[in-house]
PDB file of C-alpha atoms in Angstrom:
ATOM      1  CA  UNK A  24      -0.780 -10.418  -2.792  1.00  0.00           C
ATOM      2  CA  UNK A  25      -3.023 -10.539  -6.002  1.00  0.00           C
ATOM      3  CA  UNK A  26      -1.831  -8.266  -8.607  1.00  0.00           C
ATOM      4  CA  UNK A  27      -5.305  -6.301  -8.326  1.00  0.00           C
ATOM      5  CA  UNK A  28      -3.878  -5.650  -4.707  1.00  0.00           C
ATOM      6  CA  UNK A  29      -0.384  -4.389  -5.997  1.00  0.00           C
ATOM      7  CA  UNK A  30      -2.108  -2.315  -9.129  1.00  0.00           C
ATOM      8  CA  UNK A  31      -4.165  -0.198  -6.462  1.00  0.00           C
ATOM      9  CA  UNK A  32      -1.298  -0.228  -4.189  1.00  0.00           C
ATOM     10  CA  UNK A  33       0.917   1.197  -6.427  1.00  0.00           C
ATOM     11  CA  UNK A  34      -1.507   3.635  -7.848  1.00  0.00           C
ATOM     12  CA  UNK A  35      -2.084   5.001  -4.315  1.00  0.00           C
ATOM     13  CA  UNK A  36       2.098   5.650  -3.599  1.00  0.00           C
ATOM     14  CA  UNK A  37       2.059   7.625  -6.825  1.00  0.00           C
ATOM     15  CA  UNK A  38      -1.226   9.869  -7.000  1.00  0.00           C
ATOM     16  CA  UNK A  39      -0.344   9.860  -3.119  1.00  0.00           C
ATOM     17  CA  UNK A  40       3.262  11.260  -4.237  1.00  0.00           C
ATOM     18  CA  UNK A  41       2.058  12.878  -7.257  1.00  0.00           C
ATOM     19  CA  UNK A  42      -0.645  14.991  -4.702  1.00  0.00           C
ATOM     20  CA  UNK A  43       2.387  15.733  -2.104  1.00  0.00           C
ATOM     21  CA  UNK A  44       4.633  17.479  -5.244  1.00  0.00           C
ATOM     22  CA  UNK A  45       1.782  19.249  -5.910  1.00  0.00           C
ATOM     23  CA  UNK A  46       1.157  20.675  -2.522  1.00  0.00           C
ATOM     24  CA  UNK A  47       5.093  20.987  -2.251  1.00  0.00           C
ATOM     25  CA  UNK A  48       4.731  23.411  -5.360  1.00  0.00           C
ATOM     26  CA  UNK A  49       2.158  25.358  -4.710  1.00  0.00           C
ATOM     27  CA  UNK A  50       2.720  25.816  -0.880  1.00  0.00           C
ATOM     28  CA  UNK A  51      -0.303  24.034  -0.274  1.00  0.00           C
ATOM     29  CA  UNK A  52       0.021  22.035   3.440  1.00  0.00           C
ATOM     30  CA  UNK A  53      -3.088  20.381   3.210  1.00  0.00           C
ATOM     31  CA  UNK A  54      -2.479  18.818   0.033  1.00  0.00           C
ATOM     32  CA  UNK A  55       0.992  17.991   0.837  1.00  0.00           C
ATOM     33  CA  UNK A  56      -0.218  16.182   3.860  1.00  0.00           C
ATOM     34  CA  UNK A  57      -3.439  14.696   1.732  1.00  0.00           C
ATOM     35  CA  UNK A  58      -0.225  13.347  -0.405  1.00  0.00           C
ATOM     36  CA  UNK A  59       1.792  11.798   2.235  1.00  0.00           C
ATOM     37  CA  UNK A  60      -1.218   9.952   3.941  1.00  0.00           C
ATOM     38  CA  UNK A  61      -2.477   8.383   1.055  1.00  0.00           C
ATOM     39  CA  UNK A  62       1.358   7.377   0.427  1.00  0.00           C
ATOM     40  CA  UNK A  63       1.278   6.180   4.594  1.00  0.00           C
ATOM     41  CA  UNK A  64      -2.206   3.925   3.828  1.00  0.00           C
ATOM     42  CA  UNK A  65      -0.746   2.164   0.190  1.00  0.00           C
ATOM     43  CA  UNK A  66       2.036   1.459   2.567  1.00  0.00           C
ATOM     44  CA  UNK A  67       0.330  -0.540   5.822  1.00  0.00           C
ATOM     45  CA  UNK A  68      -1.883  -2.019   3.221  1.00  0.00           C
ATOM     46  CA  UNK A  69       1.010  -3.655   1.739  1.00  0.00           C
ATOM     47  CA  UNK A  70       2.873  -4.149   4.753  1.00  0.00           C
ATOM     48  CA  UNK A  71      -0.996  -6.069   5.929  1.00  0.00           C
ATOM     49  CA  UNK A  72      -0.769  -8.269   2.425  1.00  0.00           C
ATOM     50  CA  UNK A  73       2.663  -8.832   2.884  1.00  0.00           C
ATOM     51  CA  UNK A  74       2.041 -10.798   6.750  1.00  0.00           C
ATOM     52  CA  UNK A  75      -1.153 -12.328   5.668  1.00  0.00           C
ATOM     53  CA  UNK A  76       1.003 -13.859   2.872  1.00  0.00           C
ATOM     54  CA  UNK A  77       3.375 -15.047   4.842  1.00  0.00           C
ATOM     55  CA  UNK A  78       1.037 -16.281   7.580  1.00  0.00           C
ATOM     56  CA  UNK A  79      -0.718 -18.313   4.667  1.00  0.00           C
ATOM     57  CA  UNK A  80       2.477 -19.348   3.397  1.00  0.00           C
ATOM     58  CA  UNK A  81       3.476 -20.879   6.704  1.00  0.00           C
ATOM     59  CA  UNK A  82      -0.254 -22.624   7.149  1.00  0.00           C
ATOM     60  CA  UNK A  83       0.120 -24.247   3.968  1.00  0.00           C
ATOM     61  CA  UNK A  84       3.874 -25.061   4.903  1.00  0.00           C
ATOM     62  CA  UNK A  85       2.277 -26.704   7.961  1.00  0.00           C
ATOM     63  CA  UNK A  86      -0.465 -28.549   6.437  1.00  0.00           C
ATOM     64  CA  UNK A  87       1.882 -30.369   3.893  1.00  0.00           C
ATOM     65  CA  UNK A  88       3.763 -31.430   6.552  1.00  0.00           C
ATOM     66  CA  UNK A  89       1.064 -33.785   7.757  1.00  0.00           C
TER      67      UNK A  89
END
């Protein structure tokens, strides 16, 4: 995963968690469930990274093997 990949990621989970608190606080559902989606999508797009790494990883693995 590039680090441009993580940097978004990662700035996703936390407006995504920063959003929830604030719907949390001011009793505000939709927010709160604005908040936790955007945390849910940072999290399968890392999850998606994370198995196209590894499927890379293992096709390189494989073509040195040759």
């Amino acid at each position: 995963m590039s680090t441009d990949e993580k940097f978004e990621n990662s700035k996703d989970k936390l407006g995504g968690q920063a959003k929830e608190g604030l719907g949390k606080l001011t009793g505000d559902k939709e927010t709160q469930a604005e908040g936790q989606a955007q945390q849910g999508k940072a999290d399968a797009k890392d999850k998606l990274q994370d198995a196209r790494d590894t499927v890379k990883g293992a096709l390189n693995g494989l073509d040195k093997k040759d």
